[in-house]
Amino acid sequence: MSDNTKATNAMWGGRFAAGPDAIMEAINASIGFDQRLAQQDIEGSRAHAAMLASAGIITDSDAGAIREGLLTVLSEIEGGTFTFSTALEDIHMNVEARLSEIIGEPAGRLHTARSRNDQVALDFRMWVRGQTDAVCDGLIALNKALLIQAEAGADWVMPGFTHLQVAQPVTWGHHMMAYVEMFGRDLSRFQNARARMNECPLGAAALAGTSFPIDRHMTAKALGFDAPAANSLDAVADRDFALEFLAAASICAMHLSRFAEELVIWSSAQFRFVALSDRFSTGSSIMPQKKNPDAAELIRAKIGRIMGAMVGLFTVMKGLPLTYSKDMQEDKEQVFDAADNLMLAIAAMTGMVSDMSANKETLEAAASTGFSTATDLADWLVRALNMPFREAHHVTGALVALAESQNCDLPDLTLTDMQFVHEAITGDVFEVLGVHNSVASRVSYGGTAPSEVKKQIARWKEKLK
């Protein structure tokens, strides 16, 4: 029998006379990916040992040896000198085996009053909680970069689109603030998910709790949780925290993808609304003139794997009876991958937003095309001539058709031209046909008027302090 098989059997106890064969070992082991939980595993074990000593379940000297030994194990892992064993299956057994080599018999007392079921639930929850905090920090940084762009162009006029057709003039600042609102909702989703996930499963043991007089409130507090989980069955069976993280990540990745799509369009030769920096663009291997928005395109693609991770974990969990099943070992890799890619996408978008420069003149010229002030004209007919909106809509449509026939825009029509369509129109109509007048008039709460945009910028600056 190999040393690795002996180690496996020792961990499992006397129930198994022989170790698993190579195929079973390969499918059963998770150390290839759950070694990412090493810090959380050791932190949880140190808190558990301190609690066991406080409750009189193990001696202070054994607890001290365990806690110091675990620091040595962590140092080896962080220093790259730790040897991970597939035969030991997972991070928990790898750490415990090495701890036994370092401190001897006291290591065997660490697993008192706990199970790998509540241990992995704790480690994974702590890891997801830490990633949630990192995502929140990233979203705050992204929104601060967007606020800088919005403030710089609070009164720059650009076209607003529906169906990717010019609809009405808006301001650059207003468009940037739309994404501030989106990423702000993402931030709140992650914050809300964090509050719900912040219950400690440690002490639920295998599924039913333990007969030892443990203090779950002590370990929960030591590990930064608001409270211990209230039901031992749910504590080991729950992966809602990971599902919520993936759901929030998928919505956030979708928002990032929408913005990335706009940056791809805006940076094209046909639009030239923005210039992306060389840091977030690449060239072509054959076409020397090309400057490709590869970072934006890759961000746009991230939604596929992040949403795929969410669907994958939902599929794993949907049919599992309480409490723990080995299926749940498949919960981590997709969450790790989604978290890595979301953080990368947020960081790349923050860099692009910080570096990009908007072309004020091109934006304004584009805002003046496509009869973008037609709605302003219709509104003027309602206000100035007391015309029912449906009639005003019809008159405006006729004026647009007239301008199209003359190959000009609405402001280029003469008053005579307009009066040919409706004799009551006066020269005052030209005051509303300029794009700057149009955006300045949109002073309703949340509107595109520069005055309103500046109010929203101030509100978000205060929120992000």
PDB file of N, CA and C in Angstrom, residues 67-122:
ATOM      1  N   ARG A  67      -3.018  26.463  16.495  1.00  0.00           N
ATOM      2  CA  ARG A  67      -3.072  27.778  15.830  1.00  0.00           C
ATOM      3  C   ARG A  67      -1.709  28.171  15.271  1.00  0.00           C
ATOM      4  N   GLU A  68      -0.638  27.895  16.003  1.00  0.00           N
ATOM      5  CA  GLU A  68       0.698  28.212  15.506  1.00  0.00           C
ATOM      6  C   GLU A  68       1.071  27.314  14.328  1.00  0.00           C
ATOM      7  N   GLY A  69       0.722  26.037  14.442  1.00  0.00           N
ATOM      8  CA  GLY A  69       1.013  25.122  13.341  1.00  0.00           C
ATOM      9  C   GLY A  69       0.296  25.505  12.065  1.00  0.00           C
ATOM     10  N   LEU A  70      -0.930  25.964  12.206  1.00  0.00           N
ATOM     11  CA  LEU A  70      -1.692  26.391  11.027  1.00  0.00           C
ATOM     12  C   LEU A  70      -1.049  27.601  10.358  1.00  0.00           C
ATOM     13  N   LEU A  71      -0.464  28.479  11.144  1.00  0.00           N
ATOM     14  CA  LEU A  71       0.245  29.618  10.552  1.00  0.00           C
ATOM     15  C   LEU A  71       1.454  29.139   9.754  1.00  0.00           C
ATOM     16  N   THR A  72       2.105  28.105  10.233  1.00  0.00           N
ATOM     17  CA  THR A  72       3.233  27.542   9.486  1.00  0.00           C
ATOM     18  C   THR A  72       2.757  26.949   8.164  1.00  0.00           C
ATOM     19  N   VAL A  73       1.635  26.242   8.216  1.00  0.00           N
ATOM     20  CA  VAL A  73       1.073  25.670   6.990  1.00  0.00           C
ATOM     21  C   VAL A  73       0.732  26.783   5.999  1.00  0.00           C
ATOM     22  N   LEU A  74       0.085  27.839   6.479  1.00  0.00           N
ATOM     23  CA  LEU A  74      -0.277  28.952   5.599  1.00  0.00           C
ATOM     24  C   LEU A  74       0.959  29.588   4.987  1.00  0.00           C
ATOM     25  N   SER A  75       2.011  29.724   5.790  1.00  0.00           N
ATOM     26  CA  SER A  75       3.253  30.312   5.281  1.00  0.00           C
ATOM     27  C   SER A  75       3.840  29.454   4.172  1.00  0.00           C
ATOM     28  N   GLU A  76       3.767  28.140   4.339  1.00  0.00           N
ATOM     29  CA  GLU A  76       4.278  27.238   3.295  1.00  0.00           C
ATOM     30  C   GLU A  76       3.449  27.356   2.019  1.00  0.00           C
ATOM     31  N   ILE A  77       2.131  27.440   2.178  1.00  0.00           N
ATOM     32  CA  ILE A  77       1.258  27.562   1.001  1.00  0.00           C
ATOM     33  C   ILE A  77       1.526  28.870   0.273  1.00  0.00           C
ATOM     34  N   GLU A  78       1.590  29.957   1.024  1.00  0.00           N
ATOM     35  CA  GLU A  78       1.824  31.267   0.406  1.00  0.00           C
ATOM     36  C   GLU A  78       3.220  31.366  -0.186  1.00  0.00           C
ATOM     37  N   GLY A  79       4.163  30.640   0.391  1.00  0.00           N
ATOM     38  CA  GLY A  79       5.533  30.668  -0.112  1.00  0.00           C
ATOM     39  C   GLY A  79       5.789  29.708  -1.248  1.00  0.00           C
ATOM     40  N   GLY A  80       4.789  28.889  -1.597  1.00  0.00           N
ATOM     41  CA  GLY A  80       4.917  27.963  -2.719  1.00  0.00           C
ATOM     42  C   GLY A  80       5.696  26.707  -2.410  1.00  0.00           C
ATOM     43  N   THR A  81       5.932  26.401  -1.130  1.00  0.00           N
ATOM     44  CA  THR A  81       6.704  25.210  -0.771  1.00  0.00           C
ATOM     45  C   THR A  81       5.815  24.054  -0.321  1.00  0.00           C
ATOM     46  N   PHE A  82       4.528  24.285  -0.230  1.00  0.00           N
ATOM     47  CA  PHE A  82       3.593  23.256   0.228  1.00  0.00           C
ATOM     48  C   PHE A  82       3.318  22.282  -0.914  1.00  0.00           C
ATOM     49  N   THR A  83       3.323  20.992  -0.598  1.00  0.00           N
ATOM     50  CA  THR A  83       3.037  19.967  -1.601  1.00  0.00           C
ATOM     51  C   THR A  83       1.602  19.493  -1.443  1.00  0.00           C
ATOM     52  N   PHE A  84       0.762  19.786  -2.432  1.00  0.00           N
ATOM     53  CA  PHE A  84      -0.638  19.353  -2.393  1.00  0.00           C
ATOM     54  C   PHE A  84      -0.734  17.916  -2.900  1.00  0.00           C
ATOM     55  N   SER A  85      -1.543  17.119  -2.216  1.00  0.00           N
ATOM     56  CA  SER A  85      -1.700  15.707  -2.566  1.00  0.00           C
ATOM     57  C   SER A  85      -3.111  15.429  -3.055  1.00  0.00           C
ATOM     58  N   THR A  86      -3.212  14.864  -4.252  1.00  0.00           N
ATOM     59  CA  THR A  86      -4.523  14.459  -4.772  1.00  0.00           C
ATOM     60  C   THR A  86      -5.129  13.356  -3.921  1.00  0.00           C
ATOM     61  N   ALA A  87      -4.273  12.491  -3.369  1.00  0.00           N
ATOM     62  CA  ALA A  87      -4.770  11.395  -2.546  1.00  0.00           C
ATOM     63  C   ALA A  87      -5.486  11.893  -1.298  1.00  0.00           C
ATOM     64  N   LEU A  88      -5.142  13.081  -0.855  1.00  0.00           N
ATOM     65  CA  LEU A  88      -5.788  13.676   0.319  1.00  0.00           C
ATOM     66  C   LEU A  88      -7.042  14.466  -0.054  1.00  0.00           C
ATOM     67  N   GLU A  89      -7.422  14.398  -1.317  1.00  0.00           N
ATOM     68  CA  GLU A  89      -8.703  14.870  -1.826  1.00  0.00           C
ATOM     69  C   GLU A  89      -8.870  16.382  -1.896  1.00  0.00           C
ATOM     70  N   ASP A  90      -8.824  17.057  -0.738  1.00  0.00           N
ATOM     71  CA  ASP A  90      -9.244  18.465  -0.721  1.00  0.00           C
ATOM     72  C   ASP A  90      -8.322  19.295   0.154  1.00  0.00           C
ATOM     73  N   ILE A  91      -8.608  20.572   0.211  1.00  0.00           N
ATOM     74  CA  ILE A  91      -7.765  21.495   0.971  1.00  0.00           C
ATOM     75  C   ILE A  91      -7.822  21.194   2.463  1.00  0.00           C
ATOM     76  N   HIS A  92      -8.977  20.751   2.950  1.00  0.00           N
ATOM     77  CA  HIS A  92      -9.131  20.504   4.383  1.00  0.00           C
ATOM     78  C   HIS A  92      -8.201  19.381   4.838  1.00  0.00           C
ATOM     79  N   MET A  93      -8.217  18.265   4.109  1.00  0.00           N
ATOM     80  CA  MET A  93      -7.404  17.116   4.502  1.00  0.00           C
ATOM     81  C   MET A  93      -5.930  17.352   4.225  1.00  0.00           C
ATOM     82  N   ASN A  94      -5.613  18.121   3.190  1.00  0.00           N
ATOM     83  CA  ASN A  94      -4.212  18.477   2.941  1.00  0.00           C
ATOM     84  C   ASN A  94      -3.649  19.311   4.083  1.00  0.00           C
ATOM     85  N   VAL A  95      -4.419  20.286   4.529  1.00  0.00           N
ATOM     86  CA  VAL A  95      -3.963  21.136   5.627  1.00  0.00           C
ATOM     87  C   VAL A  95      -3.827  20.327   6.910  1.00  0.00           C
ATOM     88  N   GLU A  96      -4.830  19.511   7.209  1.00  0.00           N
ATOM     89  CA  GLU A  96      -4.809  18.755   8.453  1.00  0.00           C
ATOM     90  C   GLU A  96      -3.664  17.745   8.474  1.00  0.00           C
ATOM     91  N   ALA A  97      -3.398  17.103   7.339  1.00  0.00           N
ATOM     92  CA  ALA A  97      -2.301  16.138   7.279  1.00  0.00           C
ATOM     93  C   ALA A  97      -0.956  16.817   7.518  1.00  0.00           C
ATOM     94  N   ARG A  98      -0.767  17.962   6.904  1.00  0.00           N
ATOM     95  CA  ARG A  98       0.490  18.691   7.103  1.00  0.00           C
ATOM     96  C   ARG A  98       0.591  19.205   8.540  1.00  0.00           C
ATOM     97  N   LEU A  99      -0.517  19.636   9.107  1.00  0.00           N
ATOM     98  CA  LEU A  99      -0.520  20.096  10.500  1.00  0.00           C
ATOM     99  C   LEU A  99      -0.092  18.959  11.424  1.00  0.00           C
ATOM    100  N   SER A 100      -0.556  17.752  11.128  1.00  0.00           N
ATOM    101  CA  SER A 100      -0.189  16.587  11.937  1.00  0.00           C
ATOM    102  C   SER A 100       1.306  16.321  11.863  1.00  0.00           C
ATOM    103  N   GLU A 101       1.878  16.516  10.675  1.00  0.00           N
ATOM    104  CA  GLU A 101       3.324  16.337  10.534  1.00  0.00           C
ATOM    105  C   GLU A 101       4.102  17.360  11.349  1.00  0.00           C
ATOM    106  N   ILE A 102       3.543  18.555  11.475  1.00  0.00           N
ATOM    107  CA  ILE A 102       4.251  19.645  12.148  1.00  0.00           C
ATOM    108  C   ILE A 102       4.124  19.553  13.659  1.00  0.00           C
ATOM    109  N   ILE A 103       2.902  19.297  14.176  1.00  0.00           N
ATOM    110  CA  ILE A 103       2.685  19.385  15.634  1.00  0.00           C
ATOM    111  C   ILE A 103       2.307  18.054  16.262  1.00  0.00           C
ATOM    112  N   GLY A 104       2.089  17.032  15.464  1.00  0.00           N
ATOM    113  CA  GLY A 104       1.806  15.726  16.032  1.00  0.00           C
ATOM    114  C   GLY A 104       0.385  15.568  16.541  1.00  0.00           C
ATOM    115  N   GLU A 105       0.252  14.897  17.695  1.00  0.00           N
ATOM    116  CA  GLU A 105      -1.054  14.485  18.215  1.00  0.00           C
ATOM    117  C   GLU A 105      -2.085  15.602  18.350  1.00  0.00           C
ATOM    118  N   PRO A 106      -1.739  16.798  18.792  1.00  0.00           N
ATOM    119  CA  PRO A 106      -2.778  17.843  18.940  1.00  0.00           C
ATOM    120  C   PRO A 106      -3.547  18.116  17.654  1.00  0.00           C
ATOM    121  N   ALA A 107      -2.934  17.867  16.508  1.00  0.00           N
ATOM    122  CA  ALA A 107      -3.622  18.111  15.232  1.00  0.00           C
ATOM    123  C   ALA A 107      -4.885  17.274  15.123  1.00  0.00           C
ATOM    124  N   GLY A 108      -4.872  16.082  15.711  1.00  0.00           N
ATOM    125  CA  GLY A 108      -6.031  15.207  15.635  1.00  0.00           C
ATOM    126  C   GLY A 108      -7.226  15.712  16.418  1.00  0.00           C
ATOM    127  N   ARG A 109      -7.013  16.697  17.293  1.00  0.00           N
ATOM    128  CA  ARG A 109      -8.110  17.249  18.089  1.00  0.00           C
ATOM    129  C   ARG A 109      -8.833  18.401  17.372  1.00  0.00           C
ATOM    130  N   LEU A 110      -8.247  18.896  16.281  1.00  0.00           N
ATOM    131  CA  LEU A 110      -8.821  20.057  15.595  1.00  0.00           C
ATOM    132  C   LEU A 110     -10.199  19.770  15.031  1.00  0.00           C
ATOM    133  N   HIS A 111     -10.423  18.564  14.584  1.00  0.00           N
ATOM    134  CA  HIS A 111     -11.686  18.261  13.897  1.00  0.00           C
ATOM    135  C   HIS A 111     -12.817  17.910  14.866  1.00  0.00           C
ATOM    136  N   THR A 112     -12.564  18.063  16.142  1.00  0.00           N
ATOM    137  CA  THR A 112     -13.612  17.838  17.141  1.00  0.00           C
ATOM    138  C   THR A 112     -14.766  18.808  16.918  1.00  0.00           C
ATOM    139  N   ALA A 113     -15.980  18.287  16.906  1.00  0.00           N
ATOM    140  CA  ALA A 113     -17.207  19.098  16.842  1.00  0.00           C
ATOM    141  C   ALA A 113     -17.387  19.822  15.507  1.00  0.00           C
ATOM    142  N   ARG A 114     -16.802  19.288  14.463  1.00  0.00           N
ATOM    143  CA  ARG A 114     -17.071  19.811  13.134  1.00  0.00           C
ATOM    144  C   ARG A 114     -16.936  18.694  12.119  1.00  0.00           C
ATOM    145  N   SER A 115     -17.370  19.001  10.887  1.00  0.00           N
ATOM    146  CA  SER A 115     -17.313  18.049   9.776  1.00  0.00           C
ATOM    147  C   SER A 115     -16.743  18.776   8.572  1.00  0.00           C
ATOM    148  N   ARG A 116     -16.322  18.006   7.575  1.00  0.00           N
ATOM    149  CA  ARG A 116     -15.941  18.676   6.331  1.00  0.00           C
ATOM    150  C   ARG A 116     -17.143  19.376   5.699  1.00  0.00           C
ATOM    151  N   ASN A 117     -18.353  18.947   6.050  1.00  0.00           N
ATOM    152  CA  ASN A 117     -19.544  19.586   5.466  1.00  0.00           C
ATOM    153  C   ASN A 117     -19.676  21.035   5.912  1.00  0.00           C
ATOM    154  N   ASP A 118     -19.583  21.280   7.216  1.00  0.00           N
ATOM    155  CA  ASP A 118     -19.682  22.678   7.660  1.00  0.00           C
ATOM    156  C   ASP A 118     -18.383  23.426   7.403  1.00  0.00           C
ATOM    157  N   GLN A 119     -17.272  22.684   7.332  1.00  0.00           N
ATOM    158  CA  GLN A 119     -15.986  23.322   7.054  1.00  0.00           C
ATOM    159  C   GLN A 119     -15.942  23.904   5.649  1.00  0.00           C
ATOM    160  N   VAL A 120     -16.375  23.103   4.655  1.00  0.00           N
ATOM    161  CA  VAL A 120     -16.345  23.604   3.284  1.00  0.00           C
ATOM    162  C   VAL A 120     -17.398  24.689   3.087  1.00  0.00           C
ATOM    163  N   ALA A 121     -18.541  24.542   3.753  1.00  0.00           N
ATOM    164  CA  ALA A 121     -19.561  25.590   3.653  1.00  0.00           C
ATOM    165  C   ALA A 121     -19.019  26.909   4.193  1.00  0.00           C
ATOM    166  N   LEU A 122     -18.243  26.823   5.271  1.00  0.00           N
ATOM    167  CA  LEU A 122     -17.632  28.027   5.843  1.00  0.00           C
ATOM    168  C   LEU A 122     -16.591  28.616   4.901  1.00  0.00           C
TER     169      LEU A 122
END
